[in-house]
Amino acid sequence: MSEPINIDPILEWPVFGLSQEEKSQWLLVALKNLTNWHDKRCPEYHSVLSKIKNAENMDSISDLPFLPVRLFKSQKLLSIPYSDVIKIMTSSGTSGQNVSQIFLDKKTSSMQVKILSKIVSSFIGPQRLPMLVIDCRATIVNRFKFSARTAGILGFSIFGHDVEFALDDDMTINLDRVSRFLEKYTDQDILLFGFTFIVWQHWIRYLEDVSIKVPIRNGILMHGGGWKQLQSQAVSPNEFKYRLKSVSEISRIHNYYGMVEQTGSIFIECEEGNLHTSSWSEIIIRNPTDFKVMPKGGVGLIQLLSVIPHSYPGHSLLSEDEGEIIGVDGCSCGRLGTYFRVYGRIQNAEVRGCSDTYSR
């Protein structure tokens, strides 16, 4: 049986400071160790690997075997004894849909928090900011078994203090509560967090409908999830930003991409509108018909790799999202690593996601 993996050196990697050549070498070692770790501890994962030809020949990141992310909906995949589970995360889902179940131990949960903290702090600074959540408090009731929305709110709450919720449980804005909160912090940056469709539906559209503006010029919005529903309404990212700025004068807006199966390894949109991989993650674009690696500029399925998952074999997953690599190490924002765009879910894929399934 393989030895426990020492994560301390991994956590010291610079967030966006590794060149692609250096990062690829470091990631390959860490991800090969994780592959061997899960192979020896998760019988279902071992069964999958035993059916893959040349699974042991992993000379580059693209050689690493991957699991379809949908597998977590039908299988309970663990690489630890169940007695070590401290938290179960689930993807969102409508009635009748299966949801992914992700089992976390202390080590994985701790890595999620530490790496998420390093990534987000590189955008908003190291200080904790007063935080306004564009959601309702009822979303975070169950702390042991919770959804991607719950995980997102709780995860980002570590960057805030005096956390306040903008919406009542019926998903309407409580303007009195919001006004009192904003008056307390007129001279400070304020962190806002919400899932994209909820921000759109219950903040932007609501304020437009009632012809009220809520200026938050010192606001920094982090948002993600729900783009499928916005696309169905023909709302582009630029229109989202424009209309948010119109009702709330917020100019620092960062979309992020990620999935509950790799919580912590999020990809945040930079000032140039590109999503960035950190030192702890990578993406590969694969042809949806033969799964071969596509060159830069090709649109295909997004494979996500992360060094975080130790308690379950989720370190190399093939998503049902389509994307395109825009470049490597060359973004005008100055961050190194792969930068990319996401274009939504493949046609006929099951509707899922943080708020894709949310409807009111």
GROMACS .gro file of C-alpha atoms in nm:
model
  360
    1MET     CA    1   0.000   0.000   0.000
    2SER     CA    2   0.138   0.346  -0.095
    3GLU     CA    3   0.256   0.588   0.173
    4PRO     CA    4   0.042   0.885   0.279
    5ILE     CA    5   0.103   1.186   0.056
    6ASN     CA    6   0.281   1.483   0.216
    7ILE     CA    7   0.079   1.786   0.113
    8ASP     CA    8   0.284   2.055   0.287
    9PRO     CA    9   0.524   2.120  -0.006
   10ILE     CA   10   0.229   2.130  -0.247
   11LEU     CA   11   0.061   2.406  -0.049
   12GLU     CA   12   0.372   2.623  -0.086
   13TRP     CA   13   0.342   2.646  -0.465
   14PRO     CA   14   0.286   3.003  -0.591
   15VAL     CA   15  -0.075   3.055  -0.698
   16PHE     CA   16  -0.012   3.170  -1.055
   17GLY     CA   17   0.368   3.190  -1.054
   18LEU     CA   18   0.478   2.864  -1.216
   19SER     CA   19   0.566   2.852  -1.584
   20GLN     CA   20   0.380   2.584  -1.773
   21GLU     CA   21   0.691   2.370  -1.813
   22GLU     CA   22   0.768   2.378  -1.440
   23LYS     CA   23   0.406   2.336  -1.338
   24SER     CA   24   0.355   2.036  -1.566
   25GLN     CA   25   0.648   1.855  -1.406
   26TRP     CA   26   0.528   1.921  -1.051
   27LEU     CA   27   0.166   1.840  -1.128
   28LEU     CA   28   0.255   1.515  -1.302
   29VAL     CA   29   0.434   1.387  -0.992
   30ALA     CA   30   0.153   1.489  -0.757
   31LEU     CA   31  -0.123   1.351  -0.980
   32LYS     CA   32   0.057   1.021  -1.043
   33ASN     CA   33   0.090   0.980  -0.666
   34LEU     CA   34  -0.283   1.044  -0.629
   35THR     CA   35  -0.364   0.796  -0.906
   36ASN     CA   36  -0.163   0.526  -0.728
   37TRP     CA   37  -0.314   0.626  -0.392
   38HIS     CA   38  -0.671   0.585  -0.512
   39ASP     CA   39  -0.590   0.274  -0.714
   40LYS     CA   40  -0.483   0.097  -0.394
   41ARG     CA   41  -0.767   0.224  -0.176
   42CYS     CA   42  -1.080   0.255  -0.387
   43PRO     CA   43  -1.196  -0.081  -0.531
   44GLU     CA   44  -1.425   0.081  -0.788
   45TYR     CA   45  -1.143   0.304  -0.913
   46HIS     CA   46  -0.908   0.007  -0.928
   47SER     CA   47  -1.166  -0.180  -1.132
   48VAL     CA   48  -1.181   0.104  -1.383
   49LEU     CA   49  -0.804   0.132  -1.411
   50SER     CA   50  -0.765  -0.241  -1.459
   51LYS     CA   51  -0.969  -0.211  -1.779
   52ILE     CA   52  -0.761   0.073  -1.923
   53LYS     CA   53  -0.473  -0.030  -2.142
   54ASN     CA   54  -0.138   0.126  -2.051
   55ALA     CA   55  -0.283   0.293  -1.741
   56GLU     CA   56   0.060   0.276  -1.581
   57ASN     CA   57   0.234   0.462  -1.864
   58MET     CA   58   0.183   0.818  -1.749
   59ASP     CA   59   0.458   1.029  -1.904
   60SER     CA   60   0.254   1.349  -1.922
   61ILE     CA   61  -0.056   1.494  -1.761
   62SER     CA   62  -0.263   1.408  -2.065
   63ASP     CA   63  -0.177   1.038  -2.011
   64LEU     CA   64  -0.346   1.031  -1.672
   65PRO     CA   65  -0.664   0.824  -1.665
   66PHE     CA   66  -0.985   1.017  -1.601
   67LEU     CA   67  -1.330   0.934  -1.473
   68PRO     CA   68  -1.652   1.076  -1.619
   69VAL     CA   69  -1.786   1.317  -1.362
   70ARG     CA   70  -2.130   1.158  -1.402
   71LEU     CA   71  -1.992   0.842  -1.231
   72PHE     CA   72  -2.023   1.016  -0.893
   73LYS     CA   73  -2.400   1.018  -0.941
   74SER     CA   74  -2.425   0.639  -0.951
   75GLN     CA   75  -2.129   0.526  -0.738
   76LYS     CA   76  -2.016   0.605  -0.384
   77LEU     CA   77  -1.643   0.638  -0.440
   78LEU     CA   78  -1.419   0.651  -0.133
   79SER     CA   79  -1.048   0.599  -0.077
   80ILE     CA   80  -1.081   0.619   0.300
   81PRO     CA   81  -1.274   0.426   0.565
   82TYR     CA   82  -1.626   0.564   0.599
   83SER     CA   83  -1.551   0.630   0.965
   84ASP     CA   84  -1.306   0.903   0.850
   85VAL     CA   85  -1.575   1.093   0.659
   86ILE     CA   86  -1.645   1.430   0.818
   87LYS     CA   87  -1.856   1.585   0.545
   88ILE     CA   88  -2.063   1.478   0.244
   89MET     CA   89  -2.103   1.723  -0.041
   90THR     CA   90  -2.367   1.686  -0.310
   91SER     CA   91  -2.426   1.844  -0.645
   92SER     CA   92  -2.752   2.026  -0.700
   93GLY     CA   93  -3.037   1.840  -0.866
   94THR     CA   94  -3.406   1.868  -0.932
   95SER     CA   95  -3.652   1.611  -0.803
   96GLY     CA   96  -3.586   1.276  -0.969
   97GLN     CA   97  -3.227   1.356  -1.065
   98ASN     CA   98  -2.939   1.165  -0.914
   99VAL     CA   99  -2.685   1.386  -0.741
  100SER     CA  100  -2.314   1.338  -0.695
  101GLN     CA  101  -2.197   1.246  -0.346
  102ILE     CA  102  -1.848   1.355  -0.249
  103PHE     CA  103  -1.704   1.219   0.075
  104LEU     CA  104  -1.449   1.435   0.254
  105ASP     CA  105  -1.201   1.355   0.528
  106LYS     CA  106  -1.011   1.613   0.732
  107LYS     CA  107  -0.715   1.619   0.495
  108THR     CA  108  -0.918   1.684   0.180
  109SER     CA  109  -1.144   1.935   0.351
  110SER     CA  110  -0.841   2.121   0.485
  111MET     CA  111  -0.677   2.132   0.142
  112GLN     CA  112  -0.998   2.267  -0.012
  113VAL     CA  113  -1.001   2.557   0.231
  114LYS     CA  114  -0.628   2.635   0.210
  115ILE     CA  115  -0.605   2.627  -0.170
  116LEU     CA  116  -0.933   2.814  -0.219
  117SER     CA  117  -0.803   3.077   0.023
  118LYS     CA  118  -0.479   3.123  -0.170
  119ILE     CA  119  -0.658   3.153  -0.505
  120VAL     CA  120  -0.926   3.399  -0.393
  121SER     CA  121  -0.686   3.608  -0.184
  122SER     CA  122  -0.473   3.664  -0.492
  123PHE     CA  123  -0.773   3.851  -0.641
  124ILE     CA  124  -0.925   4.034  -0.343
  125GLY     CA  125  -0.625   4.067  -0.110
  126PRO     CA  126  -0.538   3.888   0.215
  127GLN     CA  127  -0.773   4.084   0.441
  128ARG     CA  128  -1.120   3.964   0.531
  129LEU     CA  129  -1.388   4.196   0.395
  130PRO     CA  130  -1.742   4.269   0.508
  131MET     CA  131  -1.948   4.023   0.305
  132LEU     CA  132  -2.292   4.043   0.149
  133VAL     CA  133  -2.430   3.714   0.015
  134ILE     CA  134  -2.680   3.744  -0.270
  135ASP     CA  135  -2.884   3.450  -0.142
  136CYS     CA  136  -3.096   3.354   0.158
  137ARG     CA  137  -2.974   3.226   0.494
  138ALA     CA  138  -3.184   2.907   0.464
  139THR     CA  139  -2.936   2.780   0.203
  140ILE     CA  140  -2.674   2.703   0.469
  141VAL     CA  141  -2.887   2.522   0.729
  142ASN     CA  142  -2.746   2.168   0.695
  143ARG     CA  143  -2.371   2.180   0.774
  144PHE     CA  144  -2.297   1.805   0.735
  145LYS     CA  145  -2.468   1.726   0.408
  146PHE     CA  146  -2.492   2.021   0.177
  147SER     CA  147  -2.519   2.127  -0.184
  148ALA     CA  148  -2.284   2.315  -0.410
  149ARG     CA  149  -2.467   2.639  -0.327
  150THR     CA  150  -2.416   2.577   0.043
  151ALA     CA  151  -2.054   2.483  -0.009
  152GLY     CA  152  -1.995   2.793  -0.217
  153ILE     CA  153  -2.142   3.028   0.041
  154LEU     CA  154  -1.960   2.863   0.331
  155GLY     CA  155  -1.638   2.837   0.132
  156PHE     CA  156  -1.632   3.205   0.039
  157SER     CA  157  -1.744   3.309   0.388
  158ILE     CA  158  -1.389   3.252   0.511
  159PHE     CA  159  -1.295   3.567   0.318
  160GLY     CA  160  -1.560   3.776   0.488
  161HIS     CA  161  -1.667   3.908   0.824
  162ASP     CA  162  -2.003   4.033   0.942
  163VAL     CA  163  -2.156   3.807   0.675
  164GLU     CA  164  -2.503   3.928   0.580
  165PHE     CA  165  -2.765   3.781   0.345
  166ALA     CA  166  -2.936   4.010   0.097
  167LEU     CA  167  -3.239   3.790   0.033
  168ASP     CA  168  -3.515   3.666   0.257
  169ASP     CA  169  -3.607   3.298   0.246
  170ASP     CA  170  -3.867   3.371  -0.024
  171MET     CA  171  -3.577   3.499  -0.240
  172THR     CA  172  -3.680   3.865  -0.237
  173ILE     CA  173  -3.432   4.141  -0.155
  174ASN     CA  174  -3.462   4.279   0.196
  175LEU     CA  175  -3.376   4.637   0.102
  176ASP     CA  176  -3.380   4.763   0.463
  177ARG     CA  177  -3.129   4.499   0.572
  178VAL     CA  178  -2.909   4.564   0.270
  179SER     CA  179  -2.915   4.940   0.328
  180ARG     CA  180  -2.816   4.904   0.694
  181PHE     CA  181  -2.527   4.679   0.594
  182LEU     CA  182  -2.399   4.914   0.324
  183GLU     CA  183  -2.421   5.216   0.554
  184LYS     CA  184  -2.184   5.042   0.798
  185TYR     CA  185  -1.916   4.999   0.533
  186THR     CA  186  -1.933   5.305   0.309
  187ASP     CA  187  -1.555   5.350   0.314
  188GLN     CA  188  -1.445   4.985   0.284
  189ASP     CA  189  -1.430   4.730   0.007
  190ILE     CA  190  -1.722   4.488   0.034
  191LEU     CA  191  -1.712   4.128  -0.086
  192LEU     CA  192  -2.029   4.013  -0.258
  193PHE     CA  193  -2.091   3.650  -0.341
  194GLY     CA  194  -2.370   3.474  -0.523
  195PHE     CA  195  -2.454   3.215  -0.783
  196THR     CA  196  -2.479   3.373  -1.122
  197PHE     CA  197  -2.841   3.296  -1.200
  198ILE     CA  198  -2.955   3.402  -0.853
  199VAL     CA  199  -2.766   3.731  -0.884
  200TRP     CA  200  -2.926   3.779  -1.224
  201GLN     CA  201  -3.281   3.678  -1.129
  202HIS     CA  202  -3.309   3.809  -0.775
  203TRP     CA  203  -3.077   4.109  -0.775
  204ILE     CA  204  -3.037   4.257  -1.123
  205ARG     CA  205  -3.380   4.175  -1.266
  206TYR     CA  206  -3.560   4.260  -0.943
  207LEU     CA  207  -3.395   4.602  -0.912
  208GLU     CA  208  -3.467   4.670  -1.279
  209ASP     CA  209  -3.832   4.572  -1.236
  210VAL     CA  210  -3.888   4.800  -0.936
  211SER     CA  211  -3.665   5.077  -1.083
  212ILE     CA  212  -3.441   5.094  -0.777
  213LYS     CA  213  -3.064   5.132  -0.777
  214VAL     CA  214  -2.847   5.001  -0.493
  215PRO     CA  215  -2.503   5.158  -0.546
  216ILE     CA  216  -2.212   4.947  -0.417
  217ARG     CA  217  -1.915   5.120  -0.584
  218ASN     CA  218  -1.677   4.956  -0.339
  219GLY     CA  219  -1.814   4.608  -0.410
  220ILE     CA  220  -1.618   4.308  -0.543
  221LEU     CA  221  -1.852   4.041  -0.676
  222MET     CA  222  -1.751   3.676  -0.702
  223HIS     CA  223  -2.014   3.470  -0.885
  224GLY     CA  224  -2.041   3.135  -1.060
  225GLY     CA  225  -2.286   2.871  -1.180
  226GLY     CA  226  -2.612   2.903  -1.367
  227TRP     CA  227  -2.480   3.022  -1.703
  228LYS     CA  228  -2.690   2.762  -1.882
  229GLN     CA  229  -3.006   2.936  -1.769
  230LEU     CA  230  -2.867   3.275  -1.863
  231GLN     CA  231  -2.770   3.147  -2.205
  232SER     CA  232  -3.126   3.022  -2.254
  233GLN     CA  233  -3.232   3.383  -2.195
  234ALA     CA  234  -2.962   3.505  -2.437
  235VAL     CA  235  -2.774   3.687  -2.161
  236SER     CA  236  -2.403   3.715  -2.241
  237PRO     CA  237  -2.132   3.768  -1.977
  238ASN     CA  238  -2.084   4.124  -2.101
  239GLU     CA  239  -2.454   4.201  -2.073
  240PHE     CA  240  -2.458   4.053  -1.721
  241LYS     CA  241  -2.175   4.286  -1.620
  242TYR     CA  242  -2.328   4.588  -1.792
  243ARG     CA  243  -2.668   4.549  -1.628
  244LEU     CA  244  -2.516   4.474  -1.287
  245LYS     CA  245  -2.313   4.793  -1.315
  246SER     CA  246  -2.629   4.981  -1.416
  247VAL     CA  247  -2.823   4.884  -1.102
  248SER     CA  248  -2.538   4.868  -0.850
  249GLU     CA  249  -2.234   5.046  -0.999
  250ILE     CA  250  -2.015   4.741  -0.932
  251SER     CA  251  -1.715   4.729  -1.164
  252ARG     CA  252  -1.498   4.460  -1.001
  253ILE     CA  253  -1.682   4.146  -1.116
  254HIS     CA  254  -1.520   3.801  -1.126
  255ASN     CA  255  -1.697   3.497  -1.264
  256TYR     CA  256  -1.557   3.164  -1.150
  257TYR     CA  257  -1.582   2.809  -1.282
  258GLY     CA  258  -1.564   2.492  -1.079
  259MET     CA  259  -1.756   2.185  -0.973
  260VAL     CA  260  -1.853   2.028  -0.643
  261GLU     CA  261  -1.648   1.719  -0.736
  262GLN     CA  262  -1.333   1.938  -0.717
  263THR     CA  263  -1.428   2.200  -0.461
  264GLY     CA  264  -1.138   2.431  -0.383
  265SER     CA  265  -0.987   2.410  -0.731
  266ILE     CA  266  -1.181   2.698  -0.876
  267PHE     CA  267  -1.088   2.893  -1.188
  268ILE     CA  268  -1.143   3.268  -1.153
  269GLU     CA  269  -1.198   3.509  -1.439
  270CYS     CA  270  -0.926   3.772  -1.466
  271GLU     CA  271  -0.952   4.134  -1.571
  272GLU     CA  272  -0.918   4.025  -1.935
  273GLY     CA  273  -1.220   3.793  -1.914
  274ASN     CA  274  -1.020   3.468  -1.910
  275LEU     CA  275  -1.053   3.185  -1.658
  276HIS     CA  276  -0.717   3.084  -1.509
  277THR     CA  277  -0.583   2.753  -1.384
  278SER     CA  278  -0.382   2.785  -1.063
  279SER     CA  279  -0.064   2.591  -0.983
  280TRP     CA  280  -0.282   2.320  -0.823
  281SER     CA  281  -0.505   2.254  -1.120
  282GLU     CA  282  -0.502   2.208  -1.494
  283ILE     CA  283  -0.748   2.160  -1.774
  284ILE     CA  284  -0.726   1.959  -2.094
  285ILE     CA  285  -0.969   1.992  -2.385
  286ARG     CA  286  -1.072   1.658  -2.536
  287ASN     CA  287  -1.255   1.571  -2.853
  288PRO     CA  288  -1.606   1.458  -2.749
  289THR     CA  289  -1.610   1.170  -2.999
  290ASP     CA  290  -1.272   1.001  -2.944
  291PHE     CA  291  -1.149   1.185  -2.629
  292LYS     CA  292  -0.818   1.273  -2.791
  293VAL     CA  293  -0.645   1.590  -2.671
  294MET     CA  294  -0.741   1.889  -2.882
  295PRO     CA  295  -0.494   2.163  -2.973
  296LYS     CA  296  -0.523   2.523  -2.852
  297GLY     CA  297  -0.825   2.685  -3.011
  298GLY     CA  298  -1.026   2.363  -3.038
  299VAL     CA  299  -1.361   2.349  -2.861
  300GLY     CA  300  -1.429   2.025  -2.677
  301LEU     CA  301  -1.499   1.861  -2.343
  302ILE     CA  302  -1.315   1.998  -2.043
  303GLN     CA  303  -1.105   1.756  -1.837
  304LEU     CA  304  -1.025   1.896  -1.494
  305LEU     CA  305  -0.725   1.792  -1.286
  306SER     CA  306  -0.669   1.884  -0.923
  307VAL     CA  307  -0.424   1.785  -0.651
  308ILE     CA  308  -0.688   1.824  -0.378
  309PRO     CA  309  -0.901   1.504  -0.375
  310HIS     CA  310  -0.745   1.249  -0.137
  311SER     CA  311  -1.057   1.096   0.015
  312TYR     CA  312  -1.218   1.011  -0.321
  313PRO     CA  313  -1.078   0.954  -0.673
  314GLY     CA  314  -1.179   1.292  -0.815
  315HIS     CA  315  -0.837   1.426  -0.914
  316SER     CA  316  -0.888   1.369  -1.290
  317LEU     CA  317  -1.243   1.413  -1.419
  318LEU     CA  318  -1.401   1.453  -1.759
  319SER     CA  319  -1.681   1.707  -1.736
  320GLU     CA  320  -1.982   1.756  -1.961
  321ASP     CA  321  -1.885   2.119  -2.020
  322GLU     CA  322  -1.746   2.256  -2.345
  323GLY     CA  323  -1.452   2.492  -2.344
  324GLU     CA  324  -1.150   2.622  -2.529
  325ILE     CA  325  -0.794   2.693  -2.423
  326ILE     CA  326  -0.715   3.054  -2.516
  327GLY     CA  327  -0.347   3.045  -2.427
  328VAL     CA  328  -0.072   2.944  -2.186
  329ASP     CA  329   0.149   3.179  -1.980
  330GLY     CA  330   0.058   3.473  -2.206
  331CYS     CA  331  -0.249   3.643  -2.060
  332SER     CA  332  -0.222   4.022  -2.045
  333CYS     CA  333  -0.323   4.012  -1.677
  334GLY     CA  334   0.023   3.871  -1.599
  335ARG     CA  335  -0.084   3.541  -1.443
  336LEU     CA  336   0.102   3.232  -1.564
  337GLY     CA  337  -0.061   2.903  -1.652
  338THR     CA  338  -0.341   2.792  -1.882
  339TYR     CA  339  -0.625   3.036  -1.946
  340PHE     CA  340  -0.950   2.938  -2.108
  341ARG     CA  341  -1.319   2.999  -2.173
  342VAL     CA  342  -1.623   2.783  -2.094
  343TYR     CA  343  -1.909   2.773  -2.341
  344GLY     CA  344  -2.168   2.574  -2.144
  345ARG     CA  345  -2.292   2.219  -2.124
  346ILE     CA  346  -2.278   1.981  -2.419
  347GLN     CA  347  -2.605   1.928  -2.597
  348ASN     CA  348  -2.836   1.669  -2.437
  349ALA     CA  349  -2.626   1.653  -2.121
  350GLU     CA  350  -2.824   1.618  -1.802
  351VAL     CA  351  -2.901   1.957  -1.652
  352ARG     CA  352  -2.692   2.001  -1.341
  353GLY     CA  353  -2.478   2.251  -1.164
  354CYS     CA  354  -2.479   2.494  -0.876
  355SER     CA  355  -2.788   2.681  -0.982
  356ASP     CA  356  -2.865   2.538  -1.324
  357THR     CA  357  -3.137   2.340  -1.154
  358TYR     CA  358  -3.266   2.639  -0.963
  359SER     CA  359  -3.598   2.769  -1.093
  360ARG     CA  360  -3.841   3.014  -0.948
   0.00000   0.00000   0.00000
